[in-house]
XYZ file of C-alpha atoms in Angstrom:
377
model
C 57.240 210.330 88.827
C 59.262 207.189 89.881
C 61.539 205.274 86.772
C 63.057 201.632 87.371
C 66.486 200.605 85.112
C 66.249 197.051 84.872
C 69.716 195.052 85.183
C 70.582 191.618 83.297
C 73.944 191.913 82.319
C 77.034 191.675 85.445
C 79.096 194.302 83.053
C 76.487 195.909 83.445
C 77.039 196.369 87.442
C 79.560 198.442 87.566
C 77.520 201.723 85.511
C 75.813 202.083 88.724
C 79.237 202.045 90.824
C 79.180 206.061 91.709
C 74.846 206.144 92.572
C 75.485 202.780 94.762
C 78.800 204.259 96.811
C 76.423 206.989 97.759
C 73.330 205.853 98.567
C 74.442 202.518 100.999
C 76.213 205.378 103.539
C 72.552 206.474 103.951
C 71.479 202.959 104.141
C 69.711 202.160 107.434
C 71.599 198.994 108.576
C 74.450 198.488 106.139
C 77.062 196.332 106.238
C 79.279 194.817 104.173
C 77.529 192.295 101.584
C 75.226 195.819 100.942
C 78.452 197.072 98.774
C 78.132 196.377 95.446
C 82.214 195.119 95.762
C 80.660 192.772 97.386
C 78.031 191.360 94.899
C 80.941 191.448 91.962
C 82.902 188.397 93.621
C 79.770 187.252 95.220
C 78.429 186.838 90.990
C 82.068 186.157 89.631
C 81.814 182.760 92.217
C 78.249 181.192 91.670
C 76.453 182.551 89.090
C 75.737 179.404 88.371
C 71.757 178.635 88.248
C 71.385 182.137 88.854
C 69.718 184.671 86.944
C 70.860 188.588 88.044
C 67.962 190.893 87.967
C 68.795 194.789 90.148
C 66.791 196.775 90.422
C 67.700 200.743 89.738
C 65.086 202.814 91.261
C 65.000 207.133 90.433
C 63.310 210.311 91.534
C 62.494 212.491 88.644
C 66.183 211.366 87.776
C 67.755 210.974 90.676
C 68.492 208.009 91.808
C 66.935 207.164 94.699
C 67.028 203.560 96.039
C 69.219 200.126 94.482
C 67.036 196.641 94.975
C 69.452 193.496 94.383
C 67.690 190.676 93.161
C 68.354 187.172 91.603
C 66.491 184.516 90.048
C 67.822 181.118 92.088
C 66.412 177.318 90.970
C 65.992 175.551 93.977
C 65.707 172.023 95.015
C 62.824 171.375 96.404
C 61.643 168.184 97.326
C 58.835 168.478 94.814
C 61.020 169.212 92.308
C 63.232 172.541 91.329
C 61.406 175.931 91.434
C 62.348 179.009 90.702
C 62.535 181.874 93.537
C 63.318 185.725 92.008
C 65.307 186.783 96.247
C 67.734 188.722 97.664
C 71.550 187.394 96.506
C 72.748 187.224 99.809
C 72.727 182.593 100.355
C 72.796 183.865 104.213
C 76.310 184.806 104.237
C 75.331 187.888 106.982
C 72.267 187.857 109.005
C 69.967 190.793 107.248
C 69.092 192.539 104.091
C 67.123 194.929 102.471
C 67.471 197.254 99.931
C 70.163 199.642 100.238
C 69.898 203.562 100.199
C 67.747 206.293 102.125
C 63.952 205.155 101.143
C 63.789 201.754 100.680
C 60.162 202.049 101.074
C 60.365 203.280 98.449
C 62.542 201.848 95.974
C 60.724 198.889 97.548
C 56.993 199.912 96.244
C 59.193 200.938 93.073
C 60.842 197.569 92.718
C 58.081 195.609 93.796
C 55.683 197.051 91.046
C 58.199 196.175 88.215
C 58.947 192.568 89.483
C 54.774 192.293 89.296
C 54.579 194.070 85.510
C 57.634 192.564 84.061
C 58.191 188.935 82.881
C 57.060 185.973 85.240
C 60.469 183.986 84.981
C 60.045 183.160 88.529
C 58.178 180.593 90.440
C 58.403 182.236 93.907
C 59.476 185.998 95.523
C 60.830 185.240 98.607
C 62.351 187.657 100.172
C 64.503 186.697 104.123
C 67.244 187.761 106.092
C 64.835 190.986 106.975
C 65.672 192.323 109.556
C 61.997 193.689 110.604
C 62.183 193.836 113.897
C 64.960 197.173 113.522
C 65.631 198.657 109.817
C 62.425 196.942 107.688
C 60.192 198.473 110.592
C 56.989 196.751 108.207
C 58.023 197.452 104.724
C 58.605 194.940 102.816
C 55.268 193.569 103.778
C 53.510 197.383 102.377
C 55.405 197.336 99.982
C 54.521 193.176 98.972
C 50.662 194.927 99.016
C 50.462 197.921 97.527
C 51.861 195.284 94.577
C 49.546 193.434 94.933
C 51.706 190.434 95.688
C 50.173 188.553 98.510
C 53.133 187.105 100.899
C 53.532 185.028 103.718
C 55.419 185.768 106.769
C 57.775 183.520 108.870
C 60.349 183.882 111.170
C 64.072 183.144 109.261
C 67.176 182.650 111.176
C 68.080 183.471 114.730
C 70.870 186.125 115.724
C 73.503 186.486 118.384
C 73.768 190.595 118.140
C 76.264 192.512 120.785
C 74.709 196.373 121.268
C 78.046 197.669 121.851
C 76.535 201.225 121.843
C 73.716 200.180 124.214
C 76.188 198.565 126.613
C 78.012 201.715 127.016
C 81.519 199.848 127.743
C 83.537 197.709 128.487
C 83.463 197.580 131.804
C 79.650 198.001 131.600
C 79.945 195.705 129.002
C 82.054 192.264 131.269
C 80.115 193.335 134.231
C 76.645 191.433 132.494
C 78.827 188.751 131.755
C 78.322 185.443 134.471
C 80.608 185.523 136.969
C 81.133 181.741 135.600
C 82.204 183.135 131.694
C 84.503 185.770 133.230
C 87.109 183.751 135.771
C 86.617 180.676 133.006
C 88.297 183.917 129.965
C 90.766 185.196 132.607
C 92.080 181.318 133.983
C 92.403 180.656 130.073
C 94.137 184.289 129.795
C 96.823 183.357 132.627
C 97.312 180.019 131.117
C 98.270 180.962 127.826
C 100.675 183.566 129.908
C 102.519 180.827 131.417
C 103.415 179.476 127.984
C 104.600 182.920 126.051
C 103.603 186.860 126.349
C 99.422 187.354 125.162
C 98.981 190.325 121.911
C 96.199 191.162 119.924
C 96.116 191.621 116.803
C 93.456 193.695 114.923
C 93.710 195.065 111.891
C 91.774 197.620 109.747
C 92.690 199.349 106.071
C 91.303 202.303 106.260
C 90.932 201.558 101.730
C 92.236 201.725 98.513
C 90.261 205.513 98.551
C 92.650 206.447 101.659
C 96.364 204.434 100.127
C 95.680 202.164 103.011
C 95.367 198.040 101.401
C 97.044 195.998 101.361
C 95.302 192.798 101.931
C 98.443 191.427 104.685
C 97.772 188.005 102.848
C 100.453 186.752 105.663
C 97.711 187.431 107.833
C 95.539 186.162 105.865
C 97.025 183.269 105.707
C 97.240 182.790 109.481
C 93.755 181.935 109.538
C 93.426 179.928 107.239
C 96.331 177.690 108.701
C 95.154 177.188 112.397
C 91.416 176.701 110.795
C 93.002 173.437 109.021
C 94.871 172.468 111.680
C 91.499 172.955 113.798
C 87.911 171.047 114.888
C 87.216 173.462 111.466
C 89.147 171.430 108.858
C 86.855 168.303 109.623
C 83.677 169.703 109.187
C 81.091 168.703 106.786
C 79.722 171.969 106.233
C 81.993 172.874 103.750
C 81.368 176.633 105.192
C 84.950 177.139 106.749
C 88.164 179.375 105.465
C 89.992 176.586 104.744
C 87.759 174.101 102.479
C 88.350 174.147 98.975
C 84.641 174.970 97.894
C 84.319 178.034 99.101
C 88.525 179.513 100.090
C 88.640 180.800 96.049
C 85.488 183.375 96.661
C 86.720 183.913 100.436
C 89.987 185.227 99.735
C 88.469 187.395 96.810
C 86.699 189.307 98.409
C 89.670 189.645 101.581
C 91.174 191.953 98.541
C 88.113 193.988 97.711
C 87.536 193.799 101.643
C 90.449 195.512 102.386
C 90.716 197.655 98.984
C 87.131 198.773 100.881
C 88.043 199.382 104.410
C 85.535 196.788 104.787
C 88.338 194.356 106.398
C 88.230 193.544 110.276
C 91.305 191.068 110.445
C 92.231 189.695 114.193
C 94.501 186.926 115.486
C 96.079 186.071 119.500
C 99.449 185.908 119.358
C 101.732 183.809 121.972
C 105.128 184.838 122.202
C 104.763 186.352 118.348
C 102.779 182.663 116.433
C 99.581 182.711 115.886
C 96.958 180.804 118.049
C 92.716 182.144 117.680
C 92.233 183.511 114.859
C 88.366 185.818 114.645
C 87.874 187.099 110.832
C 85.306 189.731 110.314
C 83.942 192.207 107.753
C 83.041 195.709 109.292
C 81.562 199.063 107.378
C 80.581 201.942 109.465
C 80.908 200.464 113.016
C 78.209 197.415 112.443
C 81.035 194.583 112.777
C 80.123 190.871 111.265
C 82.458 188.418 112.792
C 82.066 185.726 109.908
C 84.454 182.878 110.159
C 86.603 182.120 114.004
C 88.688 179.840 115.232
C 91.727 178.340 117.436
C 95.037 175.813 117.592
C 93.638 172.609 119.326
C 97.525 172.519 121.671
C 95.764 176.244 123.161
C 92.938 175.948 124.440
C 90.933 178.568 125.392
C 92.669 181.207 123.567
C 89.012 181.655 121.367
C 88.070 182.865 123.876
C 90.883 185.629 125.488
C 90.802 186.941 121.299
C 86.766 187.491 121.390
C 87.395 189.337 125.079
C 90.455 191.339 123.765
C 88.043 191.944 121.110
C 84.912 193.599 122.025
C 86.967 195.441 123.888
C 88.932 197.252 122.137
C 85.826 198.062 119.633
C 84.271 200.108 122.656
C 87.385 201.699 121.363
C 86.912 201.984 118.067
C 83.341 202.868 118.964
C 81.816 199.598 116.485
C 77.538 199.953 117.344
C 77.104 196.533 116.943
C 79.337 193.037 116.434
C 77.807 190.570 114.921
C 78.065 186.609 115.986
C 75.770 186.126 113.571
C 73.232 182.885 113.472
C 73.923 179.212 113.825
C 75.242 178.042 117.383
C 74.151 180.200 118.862
C 74.771 178.331 122.976
C 78.762 178.893 122.112
C 77.322 182.554 121.583
C 75.015 182.899 124.654
C 77.371 183.724 126.780
C 78.765 187.263 124.574
C 75.217 188.579 123.176
C 73.817 190.394 124.904
C 70.583 190.203 122.828
C 69.263 187.863 119.778
C 67.648 189.163 116.993
C 64.852 187.253 115.027
C 65.251 187.705 110.243
C 61.639 186.876 108.894
C 61.298 185.905 104.924
C 58.069 186.848 102.943
C 57.476 184.800 99.984
C 54.634 185.007 97.989
C 52.965 181.685 96.172
C 52.180 182.594 92.552
C 48.592 180.909 91.833
C 49.199 179.890 88.305
C 52.553 177.370 88.993
C 51.545 174.455 90.475
C 55.091 173.265 91.954
C 54.888 177.090 94.589
C 50.818 175.815 95.730
C 53.193 172.933 96.820
C 54.851 175.016 98.211
C 52.190 176.865 100.245
C 50.675 173.621 101.366
C 53.577 172.553 103.025
C 54.738 174.996 104.759
C 50.998 175.992 105.968
C 51.468 172.390 107.277
C 54.499 173.425 109.364
C 53.056 175.718 111.033
C 51.611 172.931 113.235
C 55.963 172.757 114.237
C 57.577 175.332 116.325
C 61.242 176.798 117.298
C 64.483 175.351 115.367
C 62.553 172.145 113.918
C 59.516 173.912 111.814
C 62.666 176.957 111.313
C 64.962 173.437 109.660
C 62.005 172.495 108.743
C 61.233 175.518 106.040
C 64.085 175.970 104.870
C 64.001 172.710 103.133
C 60.855 172.780 101.945
């Protein structure tokens, strides 16, 4: 028999440390963003306007899975709507329940949500890897819980499927000859300026006595971000942007401690000219931010090539380039993968029904225009 324990107080999250850490390695498609470490840092910085609803599912007293949820107040065109959703908040590409049995976790968790307080207007589960790790579990669980849901494409992510490619030589041969020549030309131009070297830093974590965050290298990433086009970006999501800088620095410290950090620098005569800042978990690498100094054109591409080559050497299976700016990633990706969102609209909440009707109208649109409109609804 399944039981569900709900945690609303962030101070109580630590009581889930042992089951969470034991279930995470068994989670298909897991990333650093699925970890309790990441959630605790995220909550520290972005809890305003949100309510924690983390559900731990047990079977005969043993932990089966964890369903991390939050109730978030979102401003829409029709007013403020309370949305019960995953806490990922577009930081990563895919998300879902923690544990080896996501079906049981979703069924028990969503059943609990249906029976307990209705502090939400919509249940919205985005970032679902519908064609990968989810395998239809999310819509089936929502249906079985009596939560009629609509499905919609959410984001398109560029991936380098390292496992399928085999090795670096095989992968590199699939890139266009024009692109390969561009990267070689950039490397030759950089070599005229000095000796090129690639630094990759992946500490094993505190459990192995290897958790130095190497703030000197992180500061180099920030310095390059400030000196690149990113300094003028209006998105507020760059490595050096004041709105998220404290959060990312806390994440950096925690990622080093948990063994999830993957920091890359390209040096010319010992001077950092490009960076690729990523997180990694059991062979899944997520590229969070990348940048290069304006005076060293092409250094970003050279670093990307060396980083991917090193991924093969280390035995990584996936390099997630993230969503957005897909045209810039086309030269590197081996495939595109869509995430989906599943939404249940409360019938007794007029604003929820207005959102539903607005999205019905948006189905007439197609492509990126439809996705953009859907996110703003």
